[in-house]
PDB file of C-alpha atoms in Angstrom:
ATOM      1  CA  MET W 455       0.582   1.088  -2.022  1.00 79.00           C
ATOM      2  CA  ARG W 456      -0.713  -0.470   1.057  1.00 87.00           C
ATOM      3  CA  ILE W 457      -0.579  -0.056   5.075  1.00 93.00           C
ATOM      4  CA  LEU W 458      -1.993  -1.860   7.878  1.00 94.00           C
ATOM      5  CA  VAL W 459      -1.899   0.431  11.341  1.00 96.00           C
ATOM      6  CA  ALA W 460      -2.649  -1.274  14.935  1.00 96.00           C
ATOM      7  CA  ASP W 461      -3.952   0.748  17.365  1.00 94.00           C
ATOM      8  CA  ASP W 462      -7.027  -0.055  20.349  1.00 92.00           C
ATOM      9  CA  GLU W 463      -7.880   3.252  20.020  1.00 91.00           C
ATOM     10  CA  PRO W 464     -10.758   3.875  17.980  1.00 92.00           C
ATOM     11  CA  GLU W 465     -10.823   7.604  17.034  1.00 91.00           C
ATOM     12  CA  MET W 466      -7.058   7.453  17.002  1.00 90.00           C
ATOM     13  CA  THR W 467      -6.928   4.479  13.941  1.00 92.00           C
ATOM     14  CA  MET W 468      -9.864   6.311  12.463  1.00 93.00           C
ATOM     15  CA  VAL W 469      -7.746   9.781  12.152  1.00 93.00           C
ATOM     16  CA  LEU W 470      -3.985   7.431  10.799  1.00 93.00           C
ATOM     17  CA  GLU W 471      -6.524   5.833   7.940  1.00 93.00           C
ATOM     18  CA  ALA W 472      -8.149   8.957   6.707  1.00 93.00           C
ATOM     19  CA  LEU W 473      -4.295  11.019   6.233  1.00 92.00           C
ATOM     20  CA  LEU W 474      -3.702   7.375   4.747  1.00 93.00           C
ATOM     21  CA  LYS W 475      -6.743   7.508   2.376  1.00 90.00           C
ATOM     22  CA  ARG W 476      -6.031  11.031   1.248  1.00 88.00           C
ATOM     23  CA  GLU W 477      -2.508   9.962   0.408  1.00 86.00           C
ATOM     24  CA  HIS W 478      -3.970   7.209  -1.736  1.00 83.00           C
ATOM     25  CA  TYR W 479      -2.934   4.776   0.414  1.00 88.00           C
ATOM     26  CA  SER W 480      -5.338   1.268   0.486  1.00 86.00           C
ATOM     27  CA  VAL W 481      -5.391   0.683   4.492  1.00 91.00           C
ATOM     28  CA  ASP W 482      -6.232  -2.253   6.454  1.00 92.00           C
ATOM     29  CA  VAL W 483      -7.223  -1.387  10.104  1.00 94.00           C
ATOM     30  CA  VAL W 484      -6.927  -4.259  13.344  1.00 95.00           C
ATOM     31  CA  TYR W 485      -7.229  -2.862  17.005  1.00 96.00           C
ATOM     32  CA  ASN W 486      -4.636  -5.425  18.502  1.00 96.00           C
ATOM     33  CA  GLY W 487      -1.685  -7.427  18.801  1.00 94.00           C
ATOM     34  CA  GLN W 488      -2.673 -10.544  17.967  1.00 96.00           C
ATOM     35  CA  ASP W 489      -4.521  -9.121  14.637  1.00 95.00           C
ATOM     36  CA  ALA W 490      -1.234  -7.304  13.825  1.00 95.00           C
ATOM     37  CA  LEU W 491       1.168 -10.126  13.898  1.00 95.00           C
ATOM     38  CA  ASP W 492      -1.611 -12.503  12.060  1.00 93.00           C
ATOM     39  CA  TYR W 493      -1.427  -9.526   8.987  1.00 92.00           C
ATOM     40  CA  GLY W 494       1.482  -8.696   8.899  1.00 91.00           C
ATOM     41  CA  LEU W 495       2.611 -12.112   8.622  1.00 88.00           C
ATOM     42  CA  ALA W 496       0.581 -13.003   5.243  1.00 78.00           C
ATOM     43  CA  GLU W 497       3.404  -9.639   3.549  1.00 65.00           C
ATOM     44  CA  ASN W 498       1.261  -7.954   1.268  1.00 74.00           C
ATOM     45  CA  TYR W 499       1.851  -4.527   2.842  1.00 87.00           C
ATOM     46  CA  ASP W 500       4.093  -1.693   1.940  1.00 88.00           C
ATOM     47  CA  CYS W 501       3.961  -0.812   5.866  1.00 92.00           C
ATOM     48  CA  LEU W 502       3.415  -1.584   9.000  1.00 95.00           C
ATOM     49  CA  ILE W 503       2.202   0.570  12.136  1.00 96.00           C
ATOM     50  CA  LEU W 504       2.405   0.077  15.458  1.00 95.00           C
ATOM     51  CA  ASP W 505       1.182   0.739  18.408  1.00 92.00           C
ATOM     52  CA  ILE W 506       3.171  -0.184  21.677  1.00 89.00           C
ATOM     53  CA  MET W 507       0.532  -0.063  23.876  1.00 89.00           C
ATOM     54  CA  MET W 508      -1.995  -3.063  22.396  1.00 93.00           C
ATOM     55  CA  PRO W 509      -4.137  -5.531  23.893  1.00 94.00           C
ATOM     56  CA  LYS W 510      -2.667  -9.221  23.759  1.00 94.00           C
ATOM     57  CA  LEU W 511       0.083  -8.593  21.959  1.00 93.00           C
ATOM     58  CA  ASP W 512       1.898  -5.399  22.674  1.00 91.00           C
ATOM     59  CA  GLY W 513       3.519  -4.180  19.603  1.00 91.00           C
ATOM     60  CA  ILE W 514       6.948  -4.789  20.610  1.00 92.00           C
ATOM     61  CA  GLN W 515       6.063  -8.289  21.109  1.00 94.00           C
ATOM     62  CA  ALA W 516       3.879  -7.906  17.771  1.00 95.00           C
ATOM     63  CA  LEU W 517       7.264  -6.428  15.915  1.00 93.00           C
ATOM     64  CA  ARG W 518      10.041  -9.116  17.590  1.00 92.00           C
ATOM     65  CA  ALA W 519       7.560 -12.289  16.513  1.00 93.00           C
ATOM     66  CA  LEU W 520       7.086 -10.729  12.672  1.00 91.00           C
ATOM     67  CA  ARG W 521      11.033 -10.065  12.303  1.00 88.00           C
ATOM     68  CA  ALA W 522      11.514 -13.980  13.730  1.00 86.00           C
ATOM     69  CA  LYS W 523       9.211 -14.978  10.278  1.00 84.00           C
ATOM     70  CA  ASN W 524      11.975 -13.303   7.986  1.00 76.00           C
ATOM     71  CA  ILE W 525      10.039 -10.333   8.210  1.00 83.00           C
ATOM     72  CA  ALA W 526      11.132  -7.279   6.481  1.00 80.00           C
ATOM     73  CA  THR W 527       8.337  -5.143   5.686  1.00 87.00           C
ATOM     74  CA  PRO W 528       8.876  -1.439   7.471  1.00 90.00           C
ATOM     75  CA  VAL W 529       7.257  -0.960  10.316  1.00 92.00           C
ATOM     76  CA  LEU W 530       6.505   2.294  12.115  1.00 93.00           C
ATOM     77  CA  LEU W 531       6.005   2.631  16.029  1.00 90.00           C
ATOM     78  CA  LEU W 532       3.407   5.245  16.890  1.00 83.00           C
ATOM     79  CA  THR W 533       2.703   5.482  21.043  1.00 78.00           C
ATOM     80  CA  ALA W 534       2.308   7.612  23.224  1.00 72.00           C
ATOM     81  CA  LYS W 535       5.754   7.379  25.771  1.00 63.00           C
ATOM     82  CA  SER W 536       8.272   8.956  24.531  1.00 60.00           C
ATOM     83  CA  GLN W 537      11.252   7.838  26.844  1.00 66.00           C
ATOM     84  CA  VAL W 538      14.179   7.593  25.110  1.00 68.00           C
ATOM     85  CA  GLU W 539      14.222   3.101  26.661  1.00 74.00           C
ATOM     86  CA  ASP W 540      11.344   3.669  25.053  1.00 71.00           C
ATOM     87  CA  ARG W 541      12.028   4.378  21.480  1.00 71.00           C
ATOM     88  CA  VAL W 542      15.628   2.093  21.830  1.00 77.00           C
ATOM     89  CA  THR W 543      13.945  -1.190  23.149  1.00 80.00           C
ATOM     90  CA  GLY W 544      11.883  -0.731  19.419  1.00 77.00           C
ATOM     91  CA  LEU W 545      14.453   0.257  17.212  1.00 80.00           C
ATOM     92  CA  ASP W 546      16.667  -2.904  19.046  1.00 82.00           C
ATOM     93  CA  SER W 547      13.625  -4.785  18.636  1.00 84.00           C
ATOM     94  CA  GLY W 548      13.651  -3.674  14.369  1.00 85.00           C
ATOM     95  CA  ALA W 549      11.475  -1.318  14.222  1.00 87.00           C
ATOM     96  CA  ASP W 550      12.512   1.127  11.091  1.00 86.00           C
ATOM     97  CA  ASP W 551      11.142   4.613  12.935  1.00 87.00           C
ATOM     98  CA  TYR W 552       9.707   5.816  16.158  1.00 86.00           C
ATOM     99  CA  LEU W 553       7.240   8.542  16.701  1.00 86.00           C
ATOM    100  CA  PRO W 554       5.691   9.641  20.239  1.00 83.00           C
ATOM    101  CA  LYS W 555       2.489  10.750  19.413  1.00 80.00           C
ATOM    102  CA  PRO W 556       0.326  12.475  19.755  1.00 76.00           C
ATOM    103  CA  SER W 557       2.041  14.062  16.375  1.00 80.00           C
ATOM    104  CA  ASP W 558       1.857  17.005  13.011  1.00 86.00           C
ATOM    105  CA  ASN W 559       0.022  15.054  10.446  1.00 90.00           C
ATOM    106  CA  ARG W 560       2.701  16.202   7.707  1.00 89.00           C
ATOM    107  CA  GLU W 561       5.279  13.992   9.845  1.00 90.00           C
ATOM    108  CA  PHE W 562       3.343  11.671  10.282  1.00 91.00           C
ATOM    109  CA  ILE W 563       2.408  10.649   6.152  1.00 91.00           C
ATOM    110  CA  ALA W 564       6.597  12.258   5.489  1.00 89.00           C
ATOM    111  CA  ARG W 565       7.647   9.744   7.713  1.00 88.00           C
ATOM    112  CA  VAL W 566       5.585   6.765   5.901  1.00 91.00           C
ATOM    113  CA  ARG W 567       6.429   8.152   2.649  1.00 87.00           C
ATOM    114  CA  ALA W 568      10.216   7.245   3.876  1.00 84.00           C
ATOM    115  CA  LEU W 569      10.004   4.417   4.517  1.00 86.00           C
ATOM    116  CA  THR W 570       7.633   3.263   2.115  1.00 83.00           C
ATOM    117  CA  ARG W 571      10.065   4.546  -0.269  1.00 74.00           C
ATOM    118  CA  ARG W 572      13.182   2.268   1.969  1.00 63.00           C
ATOM    119  CA  GLY W 573      11.579  -0.961   1.080  1.00 55.00           C
ATOM    120  CA  LEU W 574      12.048  -0.739  -2.754  1.00 50.00           C
ATOM    121  CA  GLU W 575      15.019  -0.783  -4.548  1.00 45.00           C
ATOM    122  CA  TYR W 576      13.274   2.112  -6.899  1.00 43.00           C
ATOM    123  CA  THR W 577      10.883   3.974  -6.487  1.00 51.00           C
ATOM    124  CA  PRO W 578      10.233   6.602  -9.289  1.00 57.00           C
ATOM    125  CA  LYS W 579       7.514   9.331  -9.458  1.00 71.00           C
ATOM    126  CA  VAL W 580       7.180   8.537 -13.979  1.00 83.00           C
ATOM    127  CA  LEU W 581       6.801   4.740 -14.595  1.00 87.00           C
ATOM    128  CA  THR W 582       7.208   4.132 -18.687  1.00 91.00           C
ATOM    129  CA  ALA W 583       6.407   1.628 -21.141  1.00 92.00           C
ATOM    130  CA  GLY W 584       6.213   1.786 -24.154  1.00 92.00           C
ATOM    131  CA  ASN W 585       4.900   5.495 -25.410  1.00 94.00           C
ATOM    132  CA  VAL W 586       2.245   6.110 -21.728  1.00 95.00           C
ATOM    133  CA  THR W 587       4.726   7.466 -18.710  1.00 94.00           C
ATOM    134  CA  LEU W 588       2.346   6.992 -15.283  1.00 92.00           C
ATOM    135  CA  ASN W 589       3.354   9.924 -13.024  1.00 88.00           C
ATOM    136  CA  CYS W 590       2.902   9.017  -9.738  1.00 80.00           C
ATOM    137  CA  SER W 591       2.485  11.759  -7.711  1.00 75.00           C
ATOM    138  CA  THR W 592      -0.222  12.797  -9.657  1.00 82.00           C
ATOM    139  CA  PHE W 593      -2.039  10.234 -11.165  1.00 87.00           C
ATOM    140  CA  GLU W 594      -1.774  10.917 -15.065  1.00 92.00           C
ATOM    141  CA  LEU W 595      -1.814   8.613 -18.074  1.00 95.00           C
ATOM    142  CA  LYS W 596       0.165  10.464 -20.575  1.00 95.00           C
ATOM    143  CA  CYS W 597       1.121   9.736 -24.177  1.00 94.00           C
ATOM    144  CA  GLY W 598       2.437  12.397 -26.114  1.00 92.00           C
ATOM    145  CA  SER W 599       0.342  16.022 -25.846  1.00 93.00           C
ATOM    146  CA  SER W 600      -2.271  13.299 -24.143  1.00 94.00           C
ATOM    147  CA  CYS W 601      -2.967  13.017 -20.610  1.00 94.00           C
ATOM    148  CA  ILE W 602      -5.612  11.494 -18.376  1.00 93.00           C
ATOM    149  CA  ARG W 603      -6.027  11.938 -14.598  1.00 92.00           C
ATOM    150  CA  LEU W 604      -6.247   8.358 -12.876  1.00 90.00           C
ATOM    151  CA  GLY W 605      -9.029   7.810 -10.461  1.00 87.00           C
ATOM    152  CA  ASN W 606      -7.220   5.747  -7.388  1.00 82.00           C
ATOM    153  CA  ARG W 607      -8.109   3.123  -7.753  1.00 85.00           C
ATOM    154  CA  GLU W 608      -7.231   2.640 -11.863  1.00 90.00           C
ATOM    155  CA  PHE W 609      -3.822   4.381 -10.708  1.00 89.00           C
ATOM    156  CA  GLN W 610      -2.903   1.423  -7.856  1.00 86.00           C
ATOM    157  CA  ILE W 611      -3.640  -1.216 -10.643  1.00 91.00           C
ATOM    158  CA  LEU W 612      -2.048   0.699 -13.849  1.00 93.00           C
ATOM    159  CA  GLU W 613       1.013   1.038 -11.026  1.00 88.00           C
ATOM    160  CA  LEU W 614       1.201  -2.375  -9.752  1.00 87.00           C
ATOM    161  CA  LEU W 615       0.861  -3.294 -13.831  1.00 92.00           C
ATOM    162  CA  MET W 616       3.611  -1.059 -15.281  1.00 90.00           C
ATOM    163  CA  ARG W 617       6.271  -2.376 -12.344  1.00 82.00           C
ATOM    164  CA  GLN W 618       5.886  -5.687 -13.216  1.00 82.00           C
ATOM    165  CA  GLU W 619       5.377  -5.396 -17.403  1.00 81.00           C
ATOM    166  CA  GLY W 620       5.325  -8.513 -19.017  1.00 83.00           C
ATOM    167  CA  ARG W 621       4.277 -10.006 -15.411  1.00 86.00           C
ATOM    168  CA  LEU W 622       1.181 -12.029 -14.971  1.00 90.00           C
ATOM    169  CA  ILE W 623      -0.197 -10.965 -12.492  1.00 90.00           C
ATOM    170  CA  SER W 624      -3.718 -12.416 -10.629  1.00 90.00           C
ATOM    171  CA  THR W 625      -7.041 -10.948  -9.403  1.00 89.00           C
ATOM    172  CA  GLU W 626      -6.626 -12.808  -6.659  1.00 86.00           C
ATOM    173  CA  GLN W 627      -3.491 -10.165  -6.328  1.00 84.00           C
ATOM    174  CA  PHE W 628      -5.158  -7.072  -6.866  1.00 86.00           C
ATOM    175  CA  MET W 629      -7.639  -7.469  -4.279  1.00 84.00           C
ATOM    176  CA  GLU W 630      -5.095  -8.659  -1.796  1.00 77.00           C
ATOM    177  CA  HIS W 631      -3.211  -5.792  -2.783  1.00 76.00           C
ATOM    178  CA  ILE W 632      -5.316  -2.754  -3.281  1.00 79.00           C
ATOM    179  CA  TRP W 633      -9.354  -3.749  -1.868  1.00 76.00           C
ATOM    180  CA  GLY W 634      -7.339  -5.494   1.093  1.00 67.00           C
ATOM    181  CA  TYR W 635      -8.679  -9.607   2.902  1.00 54.00           C
ATOM    182  CA  ASP W 636     -11.559  -8.051   4.739  1.00 53.00           C
ATOM    183  CA  SER W 637     -13.486  -5.569   1.867  1.00 59.00           C
ATOM    184  CA  GLU W 638     -17.270  -6.770   0.599  1.00 67.00           C
ATOM    185  CA  ALA W 639     -16.450  -6.147  -3.001  1.00 69.00           C
ATOM    186  CA  GLU W 640     -16.844  -9.066  -5.553  1.00 78.00           C
ATOM    187  CA  ILE W 641     -13.590  -9.820  -6.867  1.00 78.00           C
ATOM    188  CA  ASN W 642     -15.216  -9.055 -10.580  1.00 84.00           C
ATOM    189  CA  VAL W 643     -15.012  -5.130  -9.533  1.00 88.00           C
ATOM    190  CA  VAL W 644     -10.906  -5.827 -10.856  1.00 89.00           C
ATOM    191  CA  TRP W 645     -12.806  -6.871 -14.507  1.00 90.00           C
ATOM    192  CA  ALA W 646     -14.396  -3.405 -14.348  1.00 92.00           C
ATOM    193  CA  TYR W 647     -11.617  -1.570 -13.886  1.00 92.00           C
ATOM    194  CA  ILE W 648      -9.304  -2.968 -16.079  1.00 94.00           C
ATOM    195  CA  SER W 649     -12.290  -2.370 -18.430  1.00 94.00           C
ATOM    196  CA  TYR W 650     -11.993   1.143 -17.113  1.00 93.00           C
ATOM    197  CA  LEU W 651      -7.899   2.170 -17.969  1.00 95.00           C
ATOM    198  CA  ARG W 652      -8.792  -0.161 -21.280  1.00 95.00           C
ATOM    199  CA  ARG W 653     -10.181   3.065 -22.738  1.00 94.00           C
ATOM    200  CA  LYS W 654      -8.030   5.472 -21.144  1.00 95.00           C
ATOM    201  CA  LEU W 655      -5.578   3.415 -22.406  1.00 95.00           C
ATOM    202  CA  GLU W 656      -6.655   3.123 -25.912  1.00 94.00           C
ATOM    203  CA  ALA W 657      -8.112   7.156 -25.398  1.00 95.00           C
ATOM    204  CA  VAL W 658      -4.834   8.231 -24.629  1.00 95.00           C
ATOM    205  CA  GLY W 659      -3.307   6.794 -28.570  1.00 94.00           C
ATOM    206  CA  GLY W 660      -0.696   4.065 -26.014  1.00 93.00           C
ATOM    207  CA  ASN W 661       0.895   1.632 -27.452  1.00 94.00           C
ATOM    208  CA  VAL W 662       0.657  -1.140 -24.357  1.00 94.00           C
ATOM    209  CA  ARG W 663      -2.566  -2.835 -23.806  1.00 94.00           C
ATOM    210  CA  ILE W 664      -3.734  -4.756 -20.931  1.00 95.00           C
ATOM    211  CA  THR W 665      -4.378  -8.824 -22.226  1.00 94.00           C
ATOM    212  CA  ALA W 666      -6.005 -11.164 -19.744  1.00 92.00           C
ATOM    213  CA  ARG W 667      -4.942 -15.138 -19.550  1.00 90.00           C
ATOM    214  CA  ARG W 668      -7.992 -17.212 -19.107  1.00 87.00           C
ATOM    215  CA  GLY W 669      -7.165 -18.456 -14.722  1.00 85.00           C
ATOM    216  CA  GLN W 670      -3.943 -16.300 -14.697  1.00 88.00           C
ATOM    217  CA  GLY W 671      -4.351 -12.873 -14.898  1.00 91.00           C
ATOM    218  CA  TYR W 672      -2.996  -9.999 -16.840  1.00 94.00           C
ATOM    219  CA  LEU W 673      -0.414  -8.569 -17.494  1.00 93.00           C
ATOM    220  CA  LEU W 674       0.650  -5.857 -19.713  1.00 93.00           C
ATOM    221  CA  GLU W 675       2.413  -5.423 -22.409  1.00 92.00           C
ATOM    222  CA  GLU W 676       3.650  -3.975 -25.768  1.00 89.00           C
ATOM    223  CA  THR W 677       1.755  -4.064 -28.492  1.00 85.00           C
ATOM    224  CA  ILE W 678       3.244  -4.414 -32.206  1.00 69.00           C
TER     225      ILE W 678
END
């Protein structure tokens, strides 16, 4: 899952980014409200975390502009302001939740988890395709008694494929969703991770495979 953090305090963004990455989220960081709006309009995020006091546009202005464009991505407002009026203004502008800072790190992560769950109709903790399962809490790929724990990128790629089993996902979609816009990674990194996953699916005895469609992308299919 991808999170956008918008805050003009570098020390704060470093802390939030580290917390989110520890929970296996992919994170993009911007430092003003205009960039938050531009990135948010891309609609490739599972949650937006917006500070209110930012240059160019404040968080509430950015939020209102996003909602005016029908962007429904869950939004957590994170700000030093804690008066009731500020909370009401934020929520009335379309925020899903509000957390004054400084806040407890555990509460921050719990609220992000709640918002990312809310953004999906149903998010099972264990995904199934063919005879394999993927535990979204432990990153474990299982088939019968065989079990392999996947790395973060491997997990994110396989999670996307399993949630959209039988549907094509382009290389560009993988890059945007997992590595983010500002990544310096080459596009062939997707092919490398697909290769790792194919070997691991084979190692556990899975009856699903990752199929490549030239010029279109990859999909997960059950083998006959």
